[in-house]
PDB file of C-alpha atoms in Angstrom:
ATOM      1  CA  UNK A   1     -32.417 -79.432 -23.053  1.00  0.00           C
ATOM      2  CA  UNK A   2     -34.858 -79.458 -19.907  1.00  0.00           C
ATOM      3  CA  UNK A   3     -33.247 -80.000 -16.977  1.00  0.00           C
ATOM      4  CA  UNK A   4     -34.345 -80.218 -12.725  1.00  0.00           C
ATOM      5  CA  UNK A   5     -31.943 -80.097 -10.203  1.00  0.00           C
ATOM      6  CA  UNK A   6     -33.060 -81.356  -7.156  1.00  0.00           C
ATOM      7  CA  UNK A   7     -31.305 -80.305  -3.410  1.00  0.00           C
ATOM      8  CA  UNK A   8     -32.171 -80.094   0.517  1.00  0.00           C
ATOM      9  CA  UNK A   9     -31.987 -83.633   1.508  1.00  0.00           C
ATOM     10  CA  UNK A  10     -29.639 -84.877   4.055  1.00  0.00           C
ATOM     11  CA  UNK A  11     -29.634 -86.433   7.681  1.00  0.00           C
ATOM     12  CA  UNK A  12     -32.301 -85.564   9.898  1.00  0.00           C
ATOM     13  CA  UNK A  13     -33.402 -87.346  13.088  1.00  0.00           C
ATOM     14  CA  UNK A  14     -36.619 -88.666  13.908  1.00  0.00           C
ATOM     15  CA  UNK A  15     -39.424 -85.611  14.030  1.00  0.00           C
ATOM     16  CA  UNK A  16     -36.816 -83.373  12.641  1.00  0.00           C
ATOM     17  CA  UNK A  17     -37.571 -81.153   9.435  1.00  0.00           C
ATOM     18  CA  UNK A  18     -36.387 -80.590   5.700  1.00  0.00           C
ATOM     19  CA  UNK A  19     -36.930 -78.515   2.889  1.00  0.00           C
ATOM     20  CA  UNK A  20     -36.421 -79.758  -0.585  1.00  0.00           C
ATOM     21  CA  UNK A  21     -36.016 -77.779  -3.758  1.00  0.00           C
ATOM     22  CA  UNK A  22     -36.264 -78.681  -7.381  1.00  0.00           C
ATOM     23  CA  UNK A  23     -35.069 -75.661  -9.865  1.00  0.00           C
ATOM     24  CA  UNK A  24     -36.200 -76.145 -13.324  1.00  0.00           C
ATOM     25  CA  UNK A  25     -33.931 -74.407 -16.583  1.00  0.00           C
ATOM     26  CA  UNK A  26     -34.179 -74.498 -20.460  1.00  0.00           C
ATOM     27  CA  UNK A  27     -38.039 -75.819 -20.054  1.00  0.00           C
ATOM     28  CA  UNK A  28     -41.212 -73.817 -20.198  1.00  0.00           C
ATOM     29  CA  UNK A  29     -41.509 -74.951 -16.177  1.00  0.00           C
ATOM     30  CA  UNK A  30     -44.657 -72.747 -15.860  1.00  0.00           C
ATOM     31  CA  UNK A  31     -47.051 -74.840 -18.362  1.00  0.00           C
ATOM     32  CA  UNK A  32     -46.171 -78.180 -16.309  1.00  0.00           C
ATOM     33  CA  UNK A  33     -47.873 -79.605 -13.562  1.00  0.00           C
ATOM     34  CA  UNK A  34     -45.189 -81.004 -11.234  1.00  0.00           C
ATOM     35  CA  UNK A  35     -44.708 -83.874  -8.597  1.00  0.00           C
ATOM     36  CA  UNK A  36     -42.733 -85.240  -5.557  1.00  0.00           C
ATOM     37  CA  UNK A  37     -41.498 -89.029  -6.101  1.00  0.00           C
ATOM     38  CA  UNK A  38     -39.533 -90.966  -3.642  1.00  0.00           C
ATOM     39  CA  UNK A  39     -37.478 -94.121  -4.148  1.00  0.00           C
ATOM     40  CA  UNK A  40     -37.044 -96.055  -0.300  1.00  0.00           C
ATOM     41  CA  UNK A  41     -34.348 -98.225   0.139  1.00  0.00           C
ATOM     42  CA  UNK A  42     -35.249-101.754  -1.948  1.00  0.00           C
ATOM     43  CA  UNK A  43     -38.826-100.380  -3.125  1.00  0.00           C
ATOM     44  CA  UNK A  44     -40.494 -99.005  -6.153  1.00  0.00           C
ATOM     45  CA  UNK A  45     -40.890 -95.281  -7.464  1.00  0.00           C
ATOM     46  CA  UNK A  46     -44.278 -93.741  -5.315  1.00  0.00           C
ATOM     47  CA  UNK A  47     -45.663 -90.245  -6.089  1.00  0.00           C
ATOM     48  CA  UNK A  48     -45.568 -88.523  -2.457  1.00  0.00           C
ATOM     49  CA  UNK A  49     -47.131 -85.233  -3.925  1.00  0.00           C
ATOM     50  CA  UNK A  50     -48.307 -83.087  -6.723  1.00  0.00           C
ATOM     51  CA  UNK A  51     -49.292 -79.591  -7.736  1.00  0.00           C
ATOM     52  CA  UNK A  52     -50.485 -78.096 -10.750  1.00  0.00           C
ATOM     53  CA  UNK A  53     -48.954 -75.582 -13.222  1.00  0.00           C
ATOM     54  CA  UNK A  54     -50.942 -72.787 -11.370  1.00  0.00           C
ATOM     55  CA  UNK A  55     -50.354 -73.773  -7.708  1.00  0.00           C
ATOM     56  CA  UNK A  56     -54.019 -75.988  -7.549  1.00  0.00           C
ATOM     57  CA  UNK A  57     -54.688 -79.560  -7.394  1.00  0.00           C
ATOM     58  CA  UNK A  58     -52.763 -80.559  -4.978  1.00  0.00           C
ATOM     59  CA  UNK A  59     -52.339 -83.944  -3.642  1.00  0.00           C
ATOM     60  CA  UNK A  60     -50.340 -86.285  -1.067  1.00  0.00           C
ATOM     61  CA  UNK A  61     -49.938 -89.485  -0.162  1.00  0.00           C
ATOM     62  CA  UNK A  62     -51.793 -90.633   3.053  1.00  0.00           C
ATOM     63  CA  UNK A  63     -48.748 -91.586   5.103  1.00  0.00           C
ATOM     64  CA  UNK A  64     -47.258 -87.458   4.594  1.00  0.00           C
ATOM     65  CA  UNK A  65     -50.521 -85.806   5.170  1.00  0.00           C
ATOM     66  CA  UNK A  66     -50.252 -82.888   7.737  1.00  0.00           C
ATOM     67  CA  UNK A  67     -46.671 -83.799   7.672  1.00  0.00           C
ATOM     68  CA  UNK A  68     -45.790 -82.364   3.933  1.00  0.00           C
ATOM     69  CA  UNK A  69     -46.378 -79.390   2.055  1.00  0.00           C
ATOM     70  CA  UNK A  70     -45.881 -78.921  -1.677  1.00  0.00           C
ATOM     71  CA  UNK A  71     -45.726 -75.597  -3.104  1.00  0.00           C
ATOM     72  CA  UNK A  72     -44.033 -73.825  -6.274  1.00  0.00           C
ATOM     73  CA  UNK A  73     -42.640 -70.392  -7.286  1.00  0.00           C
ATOM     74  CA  UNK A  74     -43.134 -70.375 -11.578  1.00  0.00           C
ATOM     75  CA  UNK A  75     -41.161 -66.952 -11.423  1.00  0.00           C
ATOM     76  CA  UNK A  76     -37.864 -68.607  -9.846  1.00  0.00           C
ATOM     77  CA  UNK A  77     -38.971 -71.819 -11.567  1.00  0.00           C
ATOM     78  CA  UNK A  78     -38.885 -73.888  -8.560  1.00  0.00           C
ATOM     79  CA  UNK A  79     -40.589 -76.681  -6.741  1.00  0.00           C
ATOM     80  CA  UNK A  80     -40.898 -76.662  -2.808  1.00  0.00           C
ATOM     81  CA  UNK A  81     -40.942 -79.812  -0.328  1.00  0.00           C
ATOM     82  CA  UNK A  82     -41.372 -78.558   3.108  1.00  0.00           C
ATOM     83  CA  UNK A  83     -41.001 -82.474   5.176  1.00  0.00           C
ATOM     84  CA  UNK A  84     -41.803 -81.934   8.959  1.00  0.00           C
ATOM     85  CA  UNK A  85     -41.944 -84.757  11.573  1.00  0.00           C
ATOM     86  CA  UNK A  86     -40.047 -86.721   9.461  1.00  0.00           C
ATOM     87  CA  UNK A  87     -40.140 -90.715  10.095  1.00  0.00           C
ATOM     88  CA  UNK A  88     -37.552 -93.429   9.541  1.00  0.00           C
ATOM     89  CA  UNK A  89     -40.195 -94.408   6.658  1.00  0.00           C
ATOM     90  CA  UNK A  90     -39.682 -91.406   4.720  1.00  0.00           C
ATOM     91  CA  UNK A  91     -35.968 -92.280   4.229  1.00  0.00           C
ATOM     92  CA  UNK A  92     -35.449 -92.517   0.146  1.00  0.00           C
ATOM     93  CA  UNK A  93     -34.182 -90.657  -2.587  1.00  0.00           C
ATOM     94  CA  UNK A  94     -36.726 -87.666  -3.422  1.00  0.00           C
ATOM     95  CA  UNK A  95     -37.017 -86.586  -7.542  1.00  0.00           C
ATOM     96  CA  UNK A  96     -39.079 -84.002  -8.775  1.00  0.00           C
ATOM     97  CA  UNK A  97     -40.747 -84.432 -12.111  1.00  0.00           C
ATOM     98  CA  UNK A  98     -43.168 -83.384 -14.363  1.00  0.00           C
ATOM     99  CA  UNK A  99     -46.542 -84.815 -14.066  1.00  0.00           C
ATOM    100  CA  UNK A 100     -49.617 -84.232 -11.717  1.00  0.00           C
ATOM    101  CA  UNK A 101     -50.861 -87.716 -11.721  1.00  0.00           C
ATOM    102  CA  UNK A 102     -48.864 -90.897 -10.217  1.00  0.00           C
ATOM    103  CA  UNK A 103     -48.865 -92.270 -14.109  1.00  0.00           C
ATOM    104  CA  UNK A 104     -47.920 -89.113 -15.030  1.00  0.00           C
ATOM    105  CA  UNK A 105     -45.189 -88.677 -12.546  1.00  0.00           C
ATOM    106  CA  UNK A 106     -43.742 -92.265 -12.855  1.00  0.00           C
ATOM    107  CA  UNK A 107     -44.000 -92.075 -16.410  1.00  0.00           C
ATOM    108  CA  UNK A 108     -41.650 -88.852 -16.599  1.00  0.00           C
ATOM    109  CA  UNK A 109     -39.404 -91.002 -14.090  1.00  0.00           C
ATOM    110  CA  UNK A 110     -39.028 -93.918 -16.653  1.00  0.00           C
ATOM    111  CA  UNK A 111     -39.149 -92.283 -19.595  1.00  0.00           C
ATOM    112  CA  UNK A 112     -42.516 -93.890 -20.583  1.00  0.00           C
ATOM    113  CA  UNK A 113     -44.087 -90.418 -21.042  1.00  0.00           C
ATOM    114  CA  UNK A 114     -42.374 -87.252 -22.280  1.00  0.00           C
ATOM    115  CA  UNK A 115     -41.312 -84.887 -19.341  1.00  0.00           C
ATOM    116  CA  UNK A 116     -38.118 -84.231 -16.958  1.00  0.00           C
ATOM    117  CA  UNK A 117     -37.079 -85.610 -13.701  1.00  0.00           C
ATOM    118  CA  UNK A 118     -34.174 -84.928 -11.763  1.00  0.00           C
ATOM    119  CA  UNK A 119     -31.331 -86.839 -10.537  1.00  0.00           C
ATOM    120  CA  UNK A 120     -32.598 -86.629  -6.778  1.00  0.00           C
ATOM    121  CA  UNK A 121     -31.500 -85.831  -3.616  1.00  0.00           C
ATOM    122  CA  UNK A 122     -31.073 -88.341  -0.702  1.00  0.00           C
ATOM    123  CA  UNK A 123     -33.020 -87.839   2.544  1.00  0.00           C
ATOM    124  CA  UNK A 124     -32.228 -90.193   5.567  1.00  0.00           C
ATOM    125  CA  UNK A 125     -34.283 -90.143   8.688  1.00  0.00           C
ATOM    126  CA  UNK A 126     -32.582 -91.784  11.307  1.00  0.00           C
ATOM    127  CA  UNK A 127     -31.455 -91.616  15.280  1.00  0.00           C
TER     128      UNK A 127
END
């Protein structure tokens, strides 16, 4: 069975940088386009990024614009969240899943559509 394993996240301070990376096994990873979703403390599931299956159509949220960069590596079968000048707001749990867009994404989270998501990996952004 498909699986995503999701790691990177941790404590950073305030303008401080992570790297987050999803690794993909027992799936066809290549043929899927992929996405960044983020749960904050209290909230909802919102799709922070995307990419597609051959590295194009990418997209991000507003607030991580300039801030984020999404990027994949189908031969090691892993997804890439480069986070710099992080922000208190960006504190959440961080999944990876299948999908490219955010019904797509949320709908691999939930189990609405068919796909994989990980477990996550917890980022906190604080002084």
């Amino acid at each position: 069975e498909g699986q995503l394993v999701e790691s990177g996240g941790g404590l950073v301070q305030p303008g401080g940088s992570l790297t987050l990376t999803c690794t993909a096994s027992e799936f066809a990873f290549r043929v899927y386009d992929m996405s960044w979703v983020r749960q904050a403390p209290g909230k909802g599931l919102e799709q922070v990024s995307a990419i597609g299956r051959h590295g194009d159509n990418i997209y991000y949220k507003d607030s991580v614009k300039g801030r984020f960069t999404i990027s994949r590596d189908n031969a090691k079968m892993t997804l890439y969240l480069q986070m710099n000048n992080l922000k208190p707001e960006d504190t959440g749990v961080y999944y990876c899943a299948t999908g490219l867009t955010t019904d797509q994404a949320l709908g691999a989270m939930t189990g609405r559509y068919f796909g994989y998501r990980g477990q996550g990996t917890q980022v906190t952004v604080s002084s």
